[in-house]
Amino acid sequence: MSSAYSKPLAVLFAALASLAANSQIAAAQSVTPYAAIPSSHVTYPGPGRGHQDDLPAGDVRIGLLVPLTGPRKPEGEAILAAARIALEESTVRGVSLAIGDETASPWGPTADALIHLVMDDQVIAIITSESGAVAHLSEQVGNRIGVPVLTLATDATTTEINLRWLFRLAPSDAAQARTFVDDIYSKRRFTRVLLVTARDHDGRVGASEFLAAVRNAGAPAPSTFTVDPQKPDLDAWPAALKHASPQAVVFWTSASIANALRSRMHSPAPGVALYLSQATVDGYEEPDAPFPQAADEIFGSQAWTVASRPNGFVPARHFAERYRAKTQANPGPAALAAFDAVGLICDGLQKAGPNRARLRDRLAEVTAYSGASGVISFDNQGNNQQPLRLVPVRLPTSRE
Amino acid sequence: MTKLPCWLCLATGLGPFFSAGGAIAIPASSPLYTKWTNYTAANGFPPGKVYCVRVDGDRVWAGTGHGLVLIEHGQVKRVFTPADGLAGRAVMSIAVDPQTGDLWIGAFGGLSRYSGGQFKTYTNLSSGLANDLVYSVAVKNGEVWVATAAGVNRFDTRTESWSIFNEKNGPFEEPWSYSIAFGDGNVYMGVWGGGVIVYNPATRSWRPYTDPDGEMEIVLYRNQGLIHNIVSSVAYNESTGMFWASTYFGLSGYDGRNWHNYLTKDSGLASDFINAVQSRGDLVWACTDKGLSCLNYKSNVWTTYRRLGTDGRGEIEITGPEGHKSKTVTPSALAHSYTLNLDFQGDDVWVATGNGLSHGICQLTQ
């Protein structure tokens, strides 16, 4: 074929491919699917429930795979502190923590830490951090070996694949995105929005879900700013901010990156509303009283995140007091969820005994568990799906 | 109602398979396994799950949560553990190099080579191995292909050099890779999110096969394409030229032109949750969480093997092309209905189950 024809044909093929893809998407939205993940509770028909499968006598260990080095160290320390408080509060005796360090990259030593927790420490269950990549790393290990995994990640693809050993406590990226989009575009009628994401798995998933929610709302596409979490180029931030001139900035990054960027928001802030995904918030204070007012009327700032618990939720307040007493800091979503994850495991252990498969069965049945992060019920796929609402937050002082 | 061919009933010792819709004709190329020998904790085999099994002539290797097991002449000969040099206790995959006879073992802890009675282990720290979570290993022409949690490795045993394939240089959605198979000069990779990725080493070209509906939780149309983008296992059938992919959502086969998808709701498949797939001749085997299913692709007759209760008996369920089902009880059964892997020894099958290793003895010897 001569080159004179190849370009127009390529364009034609691309257009046809695009048409076909769009037809598939349209069809997916309008046609009754041939099959779907069953809506009944997912059961695990495999082995491991017998007493011969119980873990060795002695201390039962709960595995924590959390970042204790690198830029996400504060998240790991918060999870660890919350887990320790949960164990102190628990009436179940003979339970301890085994800790694995989730390093900056999940692909090397993190896998070894995971293997060590499962095979050597013989943990009864694993709690993973807010990292979606680490949740995915753990999901297949949990599935093959048969170890319950409770993750604080917001990546819903971890629970959309029919595996029976993964339970996700955090609100999904999609649910967060819908809540933000509703407030930004429908209620406040903002038109200039800047979406800030990290160039990693969680940033990609978060951005994808936010942009999908924007499209579904028929709202104008936001400006975007992407940060390499390994080597954040903060020098480009002021120009991006100035160019977007946003009424709202949505952060889907780690807390450390968001804090660094916030500290450089001298202009055009104040007056810019900030929307922070769960992983972006490393510690905040919620108002106790109901808050029909805007966030700036409560805290003097305009920062929001999401939560499922009601205003002034007593278990959250009690946990926050204990956490502050221990750490001199306010708990963030990761600490609240980690406290609940340990509580759920201890609660399950009371009924299941030291057996991973029986504990899995108990976790799958969790309904209306009153935790610090809210009232937890797992659906058939292991999602803790509670309605979300916006929560005004008092953020820590900006730091570099 | 017509009866089954008499030779089948005589050979298996079973009565004919009747269903409400009439007798189900089982093709001659579909063997039945009515006699099972099991290796469990009760007879000296390591307890718990068996993740993989590989037949090497008269020897059978099994990967368990307690190490690598060698079975010879129907006896557990030895259990190798990390103390012997094995990369990890949980063995996920075993491959035999047809040229050298070396054994390659993928474990949670790295990759090991067993040669001349010695283990040599490769880890993420000590070699070019992408990750120590090794899910699958295959070897051909001196090249070892390894599916890990951080991409697919190729290890050239002649030059001791490593290559890595992941989302940076291939059509991967994410690097988590679960399965490797060879066929027709290609390398078939079963990966998370990327479906089945076919790589041709000669041309260095890629061909990805993904779920066209793009949805994680649904199958839009029956034969839409690959059933789901998360592929637990992939197998290539040399005689038909088809590749098969198992997912946690059903079974997919591709003949080069059309897709052939099977779900429990429309076939004799025991469960949509499939841990592994194998294919040979006219047959496709699916190791599911609720039994071992075998499809005769030509006749569209399914045979599913399950264990019944605790008395050692089993059940064979035959599903005909029109969906009619027929069941019969067998005196022996798989060690557990949760099946994870399978290999062939002549006409016999070896099955890795959730509670031991099972040897299915083919009785169609006439």
PDB file of C-alpha atoms in Angstrom, chain A residues 201-290:
ATOM      1  CA  HIS A 201      -1.360   3.402  40.695  1.00  0.00           C
ATOM      2  CA  ASP A 202      -3.570   5.235  43.181  1.00  0.00           C
ATOM      3  CA  GLY A 203      -3.227   8.547  41.357  1.00  0.00           C
ATOM      4  CA  ARG A 204      -4.225   6.902  38.072  1.00  0.00           C
ATOM      5  CA  VAL A 205      -7.243   5.173  39.595  1.00  0.00           C
ATOM      6  CA  GLY A 206      -8.320   8.311  41.480  1.00  0.00           C
ATOM      7  CA  ALA A 207      -7.977  10.516  38.410  1.00  0.00           C
ATOM      8  CA  SER A 208      -9.884   8.029  36.288  1.00  0.00           C
ATOM      9  CA  GLU A 209     -12.768   7.889  38.764  1.00  0.00           C
ATOM     10  CA  PHE A 210     -12.909  11.662  39.240  1.00  0.00           C
ATOM     11  CA  LEU A 211     -12.901  12.332  35.503  1.00  0.00           C
ATOM     12  CA  ALA A 212     -15.618   9.691  35.016  1.00  0.00           C
ATOM     13  CA  ALA A 213     -17.757  11.364  37.680  1.00  0.00           C
ATOM     14  CA  VAL A 214     -17.230  14.728  35.975  1.00  0.00           C
ATOM     15  CA  ARG A 215     -18.269  13.273  32.627  1.00  0.00           C
ATOM     16  CA  ASN A 216     -21.337  11.637  34.129  1.00  0.00           C
ATOM     17  CA  ALA A 217     -22.338  14.964  35.666  1.00  0.00           C
ATOM     18  CA  GLY A 218     -21.984  16.667  32.286  1.00  0.00           C
ATOM     19  CA  ALA A 219     -19.553  19.129  33.839  1.00  0.00           C
ATOM     20  CA  PRO A 220     -16.571  20.734  32.118  1.00  0.00           C
ATOM     21  CA  ALA A 221     -13.348  18.759  32.355  1.00  0.00           C
ATOM     22  CA  PRO A 222     -11.005  19.995  35.077  1.00  0.00           C
ATOM     23  CA  SER A 223      -7.443  21.138  34.565  1.00  0.00           C
ATOM     24  CA  THR A 224      -4.981  18.535  35.746  1.00  0.00           C
ATOM     25  CA  PHE A 225      -1.607  18.555  37.478  1.00  0.00           C
ATOM     26  CA  THR A 226       0.348  15.335  37.938  1.00  0.00           C
ATOM     27  CA  VAL A 227       3.161  14.816  40.414  1.00  0.00           C
ATOM     28  CA  ASP A 228       5.809  12.113  40.392  1.00  0.00           C
ATOM     29  CA  PRO A 229       5.649  10.770  43.958  1.00  0.00           C
ATOM     30  CA  GLN A 230       9.276   9.659  43.837  1.00  0.00           C
ATOM     31  CA  LYS A 231      10.622  12.999  42.593  1.00  0.00           C
ATOM     32  CA  PRO A 232       7.928  15.648  43.039  1.00  0.00           C
ATOM     33  CA  ASP A 233       8.602  18.674  40.839  1.00  0.00           C
ATOM     34  CA  LEU A 234       7.045  21.334  43.025  1.00  0.00           C
ATOM     35  CA  ASP A 235       8.537  24.198  41.010  1.00  0.00           C
ATOM     36  CA  ALA A 236       5.946  23.681  38.286  1.00  0.00           C
ATOM     37  CA  TRP A 237       3.103  23.991  40.758  1.00  0.00           C
ATOM     38  CA  PRO A 238       2.751  27.822  41.038  1.00  0.00           C
ATOM     39  CA  ALA A 239       2.522  28.197  37.268  1.00  0.00           C
ATOM     40  CA  ALA A 240      -0.058  25.404  37.030  1.00  0.00           C
ATOM     41  CA  LEU A 241      -2.068  27.005  39.779  1.00  0.00           C
ATOM     42  CA  LYS A 242      -1.893  30.401  38.161  1.00  0.00           C
ATOM     43  CA  HIS A 243      -2.847  29.030  34.752  1.00  0.00           C
ATOM     44  CA  ALA A 244      -5.838  27.086  36.097  1.00  0.00           C
ATOM     45  CA  SER A 245      -6.965  29.894  38.408  1.00  0.00           C
ATOM     46  CA  PRO A 246      -9.162  27.336  40.148  1.00  0.00           C
ATOM     47  CA  GLN A 247     -12.178  27.837  42.345  1.00  0.00           C
ATOM     48  CA  ALA A 248     -11.560  24.341  43.693  1.00  0.00           C
ATOM     49  CA  VAL A 249      -8.519  22.099  43.904  1.00  0.00           C
ATOM     50  CA  VAL A 250      -9.035  18.339  44.233  1.00  0.00           C
ATOM     51  CA  PHE A 251      -6.073  16.399  45.663  1.00  0.00           C
ATOM     52  CA  TRP A 252      -5.636  12.684  44.906  1.00  0.00           C
ATOM     53  CA  THR A 253      -2.115  12.293  46.238  1.00  0.00           C
ATOM     54  CA  SER A 254      -0.361  11.266  49.406  1.00  0.00           C
ATOM     55  CA  ALA A 255      -0.662  13.625  52.338  1.00  0.00           C
ATOM     56  CA  SER A 256       3.000  14.606  52.101  1.00  0.00           C
ATOM     57  CA  ILE A 257       2.655  15.781  48.498  1.00  0.00           C
ATOM     58  CA  ALA A 258      -0.605  17.596  49.201  1.00  0.00           C
ATOM     59  CA  ASN A 259       0.888  19.312  52.230  1.00  0.00           C
ATOM     60  CA  ALA A 260       3.903  20.423  50.212  1.00  0.00           C
ATOM     61  CA  LEU A 261       1.693  21.790  47.458  1.00  0.00           C
ATOM     62  CA  ARG A 262      -0.669  23.485  49.903  1.00  0.00           C
ATOM     63  CA  SER A 263       2.229  25.272  51.500  1.00  0.00           C
ATOM     64  CA  ARG A 264       2.911  26.899  48.122  1.00  0.00           C
ATOM     65  CA  MET A 265      -0.656  28.029  47.540  1.00  0.00           C
ATOM     66  CA  HIS A 266       0.032  31.646  48.416  1.00  0.00           C
ATOM     67  CA  SER A 267      -1.837  32.803  45.402  1.00  0.00           C
ATOM     68  CA  PRO A 268      -4.685  32.614  44.404  1.00  0.00           C
ATOM     69  CA  ALA A 269      -5.635  31.148  47.852  1.00  0.00           C
ATOM     70  CA  PRO A 270      -7.462  31.974  50.078  1.00  0.00           C
ATOM     71  CA  GLY A 271     -10.902  31.481  48.706  1.00  0.00           C
ATOM     72  CA  VAL A 272     -10.079  28.238  46.925  1.00  0.00           C
ATOM     73  CA  ALA A 273     -12.029  25.221  48.147  1.00  0.00           C
ATOM     74  CA  LEU A 274      -9.873  22.138  48.747  1.00  0.00           C
ATOM     75  CA  TYR A 275     -11.210  18.626  48.303  1.00  0.00           C
ATOM     76  CA  LEU A 276      -8.998  15.959  49.807  1.00  0.00           C
ATOM     77  CA  SER A 277      -9.239  12.270  48.994  1.00  0.00           C
ATOM     78  CA  GLN A 278      -8.900   9.897  51.940  1.00  0.00           C
ATOM     79  CA  ALA A 279      -5.205   9.199  51.408  1.00  0.00           C
ATOM     80  CA  THR A 280      -4.492  12.915  51.210  1.00  0.00           C
ATOM     81  CA  VAL A 281      -5.582  13.555  54.781  1.00  0.00           C
ATOM     82  CA  ASP A 282      -3.068  12.434  57.387  1.00  0.00           C
ATOM     83  CA  GLY A 283      -4.742  14.040  60.364  1.00  0.00           C
ATOM     84  CA  TYR A 284      -7.644  16.354  60.887  1.00  0.00           C
ATOM     85  CA  GLU A 285     -10.175  17.576  63.356  1.00  0.00           C
ATOM     86  CA  GLU A 286     -13.866  17.286  62.784  1.00  0.00           C
ATOM     87  CA  PRO A 287     -16.427  19.541  64.432  1.00  0.00           C
ATOM     88  CA  ASP A 288     -18.513  17.844  67.101  1.00  0.00           C
ATOM     89  CA  ALA A 289     -21.653  19.789  66.403  1.00  0.00           C
ATOM     90  CA  PRO A 290     -23.757  19.576  63.263  1.00  0.00           C
TER      91      PRO A 290
END
